[in-house]
Amino acid sequence: MTTDSLDLRFAAACAIGREAGVLARKRFLERPRSQLPDLKGPQDFLTATDAEVEELIRRRLGELFPKDSFFGEEGGGSFERDVWVVDPIDGTANFARGIPHFAISIAFVRDGRTEIGVVYNVMQDELYTSQRGRGVFMNGEAIKVSGLKNMQQATVEAGWSSRLPAEPYIAVVEKLKAAGANVRRGGSGTLGLAYVADGRTDAYCELHINSWDVLAGLLIIEEAGGWTNNFLAKDGLRKGNPVLACTPELAEILVKATGIDKEP
Ligand code: IPD
Ligand code: CA
């Protein structure tokens, strides 16, 4: 195997995701209950654990693949031809408030295409692993999207952040409800996508989200037979984009309801 090997990188991402999860879980359980979390901005809590977990992932990948570039939500980095895009704790506000719904997201992008996606649902001990063209597994078992066709039976997660005003989000939620969907918001875009891949929900949408939140999850959905918009178009890697991912059967109706097209 050469240092270009995607197989080597895939194995490393799986192992590092689990190792980082052990650290995140430990810190979550140690969290002082009486202490309010640090506030980075409205509804955007920074915990020291984000930085610590990111540093662990950056160090391990750097030791194994020194020529690859790295971009993490907390520490930044650079986007070269081969780049790891990492969110150390997605669902930071949940983590900070003691809600066990957060995940580690590790994606590897080569020449603008995501080749590897690993998501670790830390407190449920669920590791989602995907390599382009090789399927997707949760703790080693193959998963697929629900295949649901009927909006009246669908559960759709609609994410929101303070990067955008509330009104367009509320309008999307209203349209989804009018179309018959059960709408939820769990506070982790990464896990929202993983749940579409394993059929727990039927769609995830958000009017703006960053690449570190979604790249691993989007590959996981594609490999699970789902439909996704072309998130990486128009420099989605650096700037983020709207995201829509769902069962193929619901794509047309959800494009209409959310206003999120295949091409951003
Ligand atoms: C956020 C979460 C949230 C999504 C936001 C993200 P963070 O990331 O994924 O669910 O709606 O767009 O910024 O702050 O928890 O790492
Ligand atoms: Ca995030």
mmCIF file of C-alpha atoms and ligand atoms in Angstrom:
data_model
loop_
_atom_site.group_PDB
_atom_site.id
_atom_site.type_symbol
_atom_site.label_atom_id
_atom_site.label_comp_id
_atom_site.label_asym_id
_atom_site.label_seq_id
_atom_site.Cartn_x
_atom_site.Cartn_y
_atom_site.Cartn_z
ATOM 1 C CA MET A 1 0.000 0.000 0.000
ATOM 2 C CA THR A 2 1.351 3.455 -0.906
ATOM 3 C CA THR A 3 0.992 6.626 1.130
ATOM 4 C CA ASP A 4 -1.725 7.612 -1.391
ATOM 5 C CA SER A 5 -3.827 4.702 -0.213
ATOM 6 C CA LEU A 6 -7.443 5.430 0.586
ATOM 7 C CA ASP A 7 -7.724 2.049 2.344
ATOM 8 C CA LEU A 8 -5.019 3.046 4.795
ATOM 9 C CA ARG A 9 -6.712 6.364 5.424
ATOM 10 C CA PHE A 10 -10.078 4.688 5.914
ATOM 11 C CA ALA A 11 -8.695 2.284 8.529
ATOM 12 C CA ALA A 12 -6.961 5.183 10.277
ATOM 13 C CA ALA A 13 -10.097 7.346 10.314
ATOM 14 C CA CYS A 14 -12.124 4.523 11.903
ATOM 15 C CA ALA A 15 -9.536 3.906 14.616
ATOM 16 C CA ILE A 16 -8.947 7.599 15.323
ATOM 17 C CA GLY A 17 -12.702 8.277 15.445
ATOM 18 C CA ARG A 18 -13.068 5.674 18.171
ATOM 19 C CA GLU A 19 -10.004 6.905 20.075
ATOM 20 C CA ALA A 20 -11.262 10.492 19.955
ATOM 21 C CA GLY A 21 -14.651 9.214 21.121
ATOM 22 C CA VAL A 22 -13.122 7.709 24.258
ATOM 23 C CA LEU A 23 -11.703 11.132 25.133
ATOM 24 C CA ALA A 24 -14.946 12.988 24.332
ATOM 25 C CA ARG A 25 -16.995 10.530 26.395
ATOM 26 C CA LYS A 26 -14.638 10.882 29.371
ATOM 27 C CA ARG A 27 -14.837 14.678 29.239
ATOM 28 C CA PHE A 28 -18.648 14.596 28.864
ATOM 29 C CA LEU A 29 -19.021 12.434 31.945
ATOM 30 C CA GLU A 30 -16.590 14.633 33.912
ATOM 31 C CA ARG A 31 -18.467 17.844 33.024
ATOM 32 C CA PRO A 32 -19.125 19.828 36.218
ATOM 33 C CA ARG A 33 -22.922 19.957 36.544
ATOM 34 C CA SER A 34 -23.012 23.244 38.437
ATOM 35 C CA GLN A 35 -20.952 25.177 35.912
ATOM 36 C CA LEU A 36 -22.469 27.052 33.005
ATOM 37 C CA PRO A 37 -20.595 26.468 29.743
ATOM 38 C CA ASP A 38 -18.438 29.147 28.125
ATOM 39 C CA LEU A 39 -20.357 31.149 25.589
ATOM 40 C CA LYS A 40 -18.741 31.695 22.150
ATOM 41 C CA GLY A 41 -21.818 33.451 20.747
ATOM 42 C CA PRO A 42 -25.580 33.055 21.026
ATOM 43 C CA GLN A 43 -26.432 29.333 21.096
ATOM 44 C CA ASP A 44 -22.861 28.452 20.186
ATOM 45 C CA PHE A 45 -21.034 27.068 23.217
ATOM 46 C CA LEU A 46 -17.356 26.470 23.171
ATOM 47 C CA THR A 47 -16.001 23.793 25.414
ATOM 48 C CA ALA A 48 -12.372 23.098 26.002
ATOM 49 C CA THR A 49 -13.092 19.556 24.875
ATOM 50 C CA ASP A 50 -13.675 20.640 21.260
ATOM 51 C CA ALA A 51 -10.089 21.885 21.086
ATOM 52 C CA GLU A 52 -8.664 18.897 22.945
ATOM 53 C CA VAL A 53 -10.441 16.314 20.763
ATOM 54 C CA GLU A 54 -9.538 18.177 17.564
ATOM 55 C CA GLU A 55 -5.898 18.316 18.609
ATOM 56 C CA LEU A 56 -5.855 14.555 19.190
ATOM 57 C CA ILE A 57 -7.317 13.870 15.724
ATOM 58 C CA ARG A 58 -4.979 16.382 14.051
ATOM 59 C CA ARG A 59 -1.918 14.883 15.776
ATOM 60 C CA ARG A 60 -2.772 11.259 14.923
ATOM 61 C CA LEU A 61 -3.530 12.038 11.254
ATOM 62 C CA GLY A 62 -0.413 14.216 10.993
ATOM 63 C CA GLU A 63 1.765 11.354 12.289
ATOM 64 C CA LEU A 64 0.329 8.913 9.733
ATOM 65 C CA PHE A 65 -0.175 11.184 6.705
ATOM 66 C CA PRO A 66 2.188 14.157 7.104
ATOM 67 C CA LYS A 67 1.564 15.432 3.551
ATOM 68 C CA ASP A 68 -2.221 15.656 3.949
ATOM 69 C CA SER A 69 -3.691 18.990 4.946
ATOM 70 C CA PHE A 70 -6.157 19.350 7.789
ATOM 71 C CA PHE A 71 -9.061 21.652 8.521
ATOM 72 C CA GLY A 72 -10.848 21.515 11.866
ATOM 73 C CA GLU A 73 -13.830 23.509 13.097
ATOM 74 C CA GLU A 74 -11.950 24.838 16.115
ATOM 75 C CA GLY A 75 -8.375 25.391 14.916
ATOM 76 C CA GLY A 76 -8.895 25.953 11.188
ATOM 77 C CA GLY A 77 -6.131 24.867 8.796
ATOM 78 C CA SER A 78 -5.838 24.713 5.036
ATOM 79 C CA PHE A 79 -7.582 22.973 2.155
ATOM 80 C CA GLU A 80 -5.079 21.295 -0.177
ATOM 81 C CA ARG A 81 -5.606 18.513 -2.753
ATOM 82 C CA ASP A 82 -5.760 15.903 0.017
ATOM 83 C CA VAL A 83 -7.538 17.307 3.054
ATOM 84 C CA TRP A 84 -9.059 15.975 6.266
ATOM 85 C CA VAL A 85 -12.128 17.968 7.302
ATOM 86 C CA VAL A 86 -13.008 17.434 10.939
ATOM 87 C CA ASP A 87 -15.610 18.474 13.457
ATOM 88 C CA PRO A 88 -14.354 17.254 16.840
ATOM 89 C CA ILE A 89 -17.702 17.667 18.631
ATOM 90 C CA ASP A 90 -20.732 18.390 16.480
ATOM 91 C CA GLY A 91 -23.612 19.238 18.756
ATOM 92 C CA THR A 92 -21.455 21.413 21.018
ATOM 93 C CA ALA A 93 -24.440 23.062 22.682
ATOM 94 C CA ASN A 94 -25.843 19.626 23.554
ATOM 95 C CA PHE A 95 -22.454 18.544 24.911
ATOM 96 C CA ALA A 96 -22.073 21.683 26.977
ATOM 97 C CA ARG A 97 -25.503 21.293 28.566
ATOM 98 C CA GLY A 98 -25.178 17.586 29.352
ATOM 99 C CA ILE A 99 -27.383 16.289 26.511
ATOM 100 C CA PRO A 100 -25.813 13.079 25.135
ATOM 101 C CA HIS A 101 -26.476 13.858 21.449
ATOM 102 C CA PHE A 102 -23.220 14.841 19.763
ATOM 103 C CA ALA A 103 -20.764 13.247 17.347
ATOM 104 C CA ILE A 104 -17.270 13.309 15.914
ATOM 105 C CA SER A 105 -17.111 13.825 12.150
ATOM 106 C CA ILE A 106 -14.039 12.947 10.071
ATOM 107 C CA ALA A 107 -14.056 13.314 6.273
ATOM 108 C CA PHE A 108 -11.259 12.891 3.768
ATOM 109 C CA VAL A 109 -11.552 14.906 0.549
ATOM 110 C CA ARG A 110 -9.339 14.303 -2.497
ATOM 111 C CA ASP A 111 -9.513 16.648 -5.496
ATOM 112 C CA GLY A 112 -12.782 18.139 -4.261
ATOM 113 C CA ARG A 113 -14.572 14.808 -3.748
ATOM 114 C CA THR A 114 -15.281 13.192 -0.382
ATOM 115 C CA GLU A 115 -13.729 9.710 -0.361
ATOM 116 C CA ILE A 116 -14.039 8.746 3.316
ATOM 117 C CA GLY A 117 -16.652 9.587 5.924
ATOM 118 C CA VAL A 118 -16.592 8.472 9.549
ATOM 119 C CA VAL A 119 -19.093 9.633 12.159
ATOM 120 C CA TYR A 120 -18.973 8.509 15.768
ATOM 121 C CA ASN A 121 -22.098 8.891 17.893
ATOM 122 C CA VAL A 122 -20.109 8.979 21.092
ATOM 123 C CA MET A 123 -22.648 8.294 23.847
ATOM 124 C CA GLN A 124 -24.527 5.620 21.863
ATOM 125 C CA ASP A 125 -21.235 3.991 20.795
ATOM 126 C CA GLU A 126 -22.344 3.931 17.147
ATOM 127 C CA LEU A 127 -19.570 4.194 14.567
ATOM 128 C CA TYR A 128 -20.717 4.969 11.000
ATOM 129 C CA THR A 129 -18.027 4.205 8.434
ATOM 130 C CA SER A 130 -18.019 4.748 4.689
ATOM 131 C CA GLN A 131 -15.581 4.706 1.823
ATOM 132 C CA ARG A 132 -16.805 5.843 -1.585
ATOM 133 C CA GLY A 133 -18.118 2.928 -3.607
ATOM 134 C CA ARG A 134 -17.711 0.431 -0.759
ATOM 135 C CA GLY A 135 -21.018 0.835 1.107
ATOM 136 C CA VAL A 136 -21.643 2.055 4.636
ATOM 137 C CA PHE A 137 -21.704 0.308 7.976
ATOM 138 C CA MET A 138 -22.763 1.101 11.519
ATOM 139 C CA ASN A 139 -20.673 -0.905 13.988
ATOM 140 C CA GLY A 140 -19.912 -3.263 11.107
ATOM 141 C CA GLU A 141 -23.494 -3.817 9.906
ATOM 142 C CA ALA A 142 -24.629 -2.515 6.518
ATOM 143 C CA ILE A 143 -27.244 0.270 6.744
ATOM 144 C CA LYS A 144 -29.589 1.896 4.241
ATOM 145 C CA VAL A 145 -32.020 4.803 4.052
ATOM 146 C CA SER A 146 -35.669 4.202 4.915
ATOM 147 C CA GLY A 147 -36.970 4.397 1.331
ATOM 148 C CA LEU A 148 -40.070 6.189 2.596
ATOM 149 C CA LYS A 149 -42.202 7.799 -0.127
ATOM 150 C CA ASN A 150 -44.997 9.432 1.798
ATOM 151 C CA MET A 151 -44.503 12.865 3.405
ATOM 152 C CA GLN A 152 -47.409 12.177 5.768
ATOM 153 C CA GLN A 153 -45.277 9.467 7.381
ATOM 154 C CA ALA A 154 -41.932 11.234 7.094
ATOM 155 C CA THR A 155 -39.727 12.583 9.860
ATOM 156 C CA VAL A 156 -37.592 15.489 8.664
ATOM 157 C CA GLU A 157 -34.874 17.183 10.685
ATOM 158 C CA ALA A 158 -34.546 20.901 9.975
ATOM 159 C CA GLY A 159 -31.326 22.367 11.372
ATOM 160 C CA TRP A 160 -30.807 25.996 12.277
ATOM 161 C CA SER A 161 -27.933 28.143 13.531
ATOM 162 C CA SER A 162 -27.503 31.795 14.419
ATOM 163 C CA ARG A 163 -25.610 32.297 11.131
ATOM 164 C CA LEU A 164 -28.989 32.980 9.510
ATOM 165 C CA PRO A 165 -32.063 34.872 10.702
ATOM 166 C CA ALA A 166 -34.937 32.837 12.136
ATOM 167 C CA GLU A 167 -37.598 33.808 9.550
ATOM 168 C CA PRO A 168 -36.452 31.666 6.589
ATOM 169 C CA TYR A 169 -36.044 28.716 8.961
ATOM 170 C CA ILE A 170 -39.548 29.181 10.331
ATOM 171 C CA ALA A 171 -40.906 29.394 6.776
ATOM 172 C CA VAL A 172 -39.246 26.065 5.873
ATOM 173 C CA VAL A 173 -40.626 24.407 9.011
ATOM 174 C CA GLU A 174 -44.113 25.687 8.142
ATOM 175 C CA LYS A 175 -43.875 24.295 4.599
ATOM 176 C CA LEU A 176 -42.647 20.928 5.857
ATOM 177 C CA LYS A 177 -45.483 20.767 8.366
ATOM 178 C CA ALA A 178 -48.010 21.770 5.708
ATOM 179 C CA ALA A 179 -46.700 18.903 3.558
ATOM 180 C CA GLY A 180 -47.436 16.541 6.457
ATOM 181 C CA ALA A 181 -43.975 15.883 7.878
ATOM 182 C CA ASN A 182 -43.038 15.433 11.516
ATOM 183 C CA VAL A 183 -40.301 18.083 11.972
ATOM 184 C CA ARG A 184 -37.530 17.788 14.540
ATOM 185 C CA ARG A 185 -34.287 19.533 15.458
ATOM 186 C CA GLY A 186 -31.673 17.583 17.385
ATOM 187 C CA GLY A 187 -28.806 20.104 17.484
ATOM 188 C CA SER A 188 -26.188 18.027 15.647
ATOM 189 C CA GLY A 189 -26.160 18.269 11.856
ATOM 190 C CA THR A 190 -23.685 15.380 11.696
ATOM 191 C CA LEU A 191 -25.967 13.048 13.644
ATOM 192 C CA GLY A 192 -29.019 14.368 11.787
ATOM 193 C CA LEU A 193 -27.427 13.061 8.576
ATOM 194 C CA ALA A 194 -26.322 9.756 10.120
ATOM 195 C CA TYR A 195 -29.917 9.181 11.232
ATOM 196 C CA VAL A 196 -31.144 9.610 7.645
ATOM 197 C CA ALA A 197 -28.571 7.046 6.493
ATOM 198 C CA ASP A 198 -29.727 4.403 8.948
ATOM 199 C CA GLY A 199 -33.442 5.034 8.367
ATOM 200 C CA ARG A 200 -34.227 6.583 11.780
ATOM 201 C CA THR A 201 -35.372 9.708 9.947
ATOM 202 C CA ASP A 202 -36.127 10.364 6.285
ATOM 203 C CA ALA A 203 -34.506 13.732 5.552
ATOM 204 C CA TYR A 204 -32.196 16.471 6.874
ATOM 205 C CA CYS A 205 -32.222 20.060 5.665
ATOM 206 C CA GLU A 206 -30.527 23.307 6.689
ATOM 207 C CA LEU A 207 -30.324 26.613 4.826
ATOM 208 C CA HIS A 208 -26.625 27.085 5.630
ATOM 209 C CA ILE A 209 -24.198 24.634 7.158
ATOM 210 C CA ASN A 210 -20.428 24.236 7.065
ATOM 211 C CA SER A 211 -18.469 21.480 5.354
ATOM 212 C CA TRP A 212 -17.036 20.068 8.603
ATOM 213 C CA ASP A 213 -20.579 19.447 9.864
ATOM 214 C CA VAL A 214 -21.756 17.499 6.825
ATOM 215 C CA LEU A 215 -19.111 15.996 4.515
ATOM 216 C CA ALA A 216 -18.773 12.677 6.350
ATOM 217 C CA GLY A 217 -22.546 12.424 6.842
ATOM 218 C CA LEU A 218 -23.306 13.161 3.189
ATOM 219 C CA LEU A 219 -21.017 10.388 1.937
ATOM 220 C CA ILE A 220 -22.601 8.057 4.494
ATOM 221 C CA ILE A 221 -26.059 8.899 3.100
ATOM 222 C CA GLU A 222 -24.943 8.471 -0.532
ATOM 223 C CA GLU A 223 -23.478 5.072 0.269
ATOM 224 C CA ALA A 224 -26.712 4.165 2.095
ATOM 225 C CA GLY A 225 -28.696 4.807 -1.097
ATOM 226 C CA GLY A 226 -29.901 8.300 -0.241
ATOM 227 C CA TRP A 227 -30.231 11.486 -2.305
ATOM 228 C CA THR A 228 -28.091 14.545 -1.504
ATOM 229 C CA ASN A 229 -27.720 17.990 -3.012
ATOM 230 C CA ASN A 230 -24.397 18.924 -4.564
ATOM 231 C CA PHE A 231 -23.041 20.471 -1.362
ATOM 232 C CA LEU A 232 -19.453 20.922 -2.558
ATOM 233 C CA ALA A 233 -20.422 23.052 -5.582
ATOM 234 C CA LYS A 234 -19.621 26.782 -5.482
ATOM 235 C CA ASP A 235 -16.851 26.352 -2.916
ATOM 236 C CA GLY A 236 -19.028 24.651 -0.308
ATOM 237 C CA LEU A 237 -15.820 23.282 1.198
ATOM 238 C CA ARG A 238 -14.701 26.705 2.413
ATOM 239 C CA LYS A 239 -17.934 28.684 2.601
ATOM 240 C CA GLY A 240 -20.602 26.117 3.409
ATOM 241 C CA ASN A 241 -23.909 25.816 1.560
ATOM 242 C CA PRO A 242 -27.509 24.792 2.044
ATOM 243 C CA VAL A 243 -27.841 21.052 2.623
ATOM 244 C CA LEU A 244 -30.663 18.679 1.727
ATOM 245 C CA ALA A 245 -30.369 14.899 2.078
ATOM 246 C CA CYS A 246 -33.191 12.378 2.022
ATOM 247 C CA THR A 247 -34.612 9.192 0.596
ATOM 248 C CA PRO A 248 -34.624 9.419 -3.232
ATOM 249 C CA GLU A 249 -38.424 9.103 -3.189
ATOM 250 C CA LEU A 250 -38.841 12.324 -1.161
ATOM 251 C CA ALA A 251 -36.292 14.441 -3.050
ATOM 252 C CA GLU A 252 -38.670 16.197 -5.437
ATOM 253 C CA ILE A 253 -41.215 17.234 -2.823
ATOM 254 C CA LEU A 254 -38.486 18.320 -0.375
ATOM 255 C CA VAL A 255 -36.702 20.455 -2.973
ATOM 256 C CA LYS A 256 -40.009 22.299 -3.369
ATOM 257 C CA ALA A 257 -40.758 22.565 0.351
ATOM 258 C CA THR A 258 -37.285 23.730 1.414
ATOM 259 C CA GLY A 259 -36.289 25.713 -1.679
ATOM 260 C CA ILE A 260 -32.934 23.866 -1.589
ATOM 261 C CA ASP A 261 -32.057 22.738 -5.119
ATOM 262 C CA LYS A 262 -29.767 19.944 -6.263
ATOM 263 C CA GLU A 263 -27.246 22.644 -7.272
ATOM 264 C CA PRO A 264 -26.716 25.357 -4.646
HETATM 265 C C1 IPD B 1 -23.845 23.062 14.687
HETATM 266 C C2 IPD B 1 -24.764 21.862 14.775
HETATM 267 C C3 IPD B 1 -26.178 22.288 14.486
HETATM 268 C C4 IPD B 1 -26.297 22.864 13.093
HETATM 269 C C5 IPD B 1 -25.356 24.046 12.957
HETATM 270 C C6 IPD B 1 -23.925 23.651 13.311
HETATM 271 P P1 IPD B 1 -21.830 22.792 16.454
HETATM 272 O O1 IPD B 1 -22.490 22.708 14.944
HETATM 273 O O2 IPD B 1 -24.412 20.878 13.822
HETATM 274 O O3 IPD B 1 -27.049 21.180 14.586
HETATM 275 O O4 IPD B 1 -27.619 23.260 12.899
HETATM 276 O O5 IPD B 1 -25.410 24.523 11.632
HETATM 277 O O6 IPD B 1 -23.107 24.799 13.265
HETATM 278 O O7 IPD B 1 -21.823 24.228 16.813
HETATM 279 O O8 IPD B 1 -22.671 21.981 17.347
HETATM 280 O O9 IPD B 1 -20.450 22.236 16.267
HETATM 281 CA CA CA B 2 -20.336 21.608 14.074
#
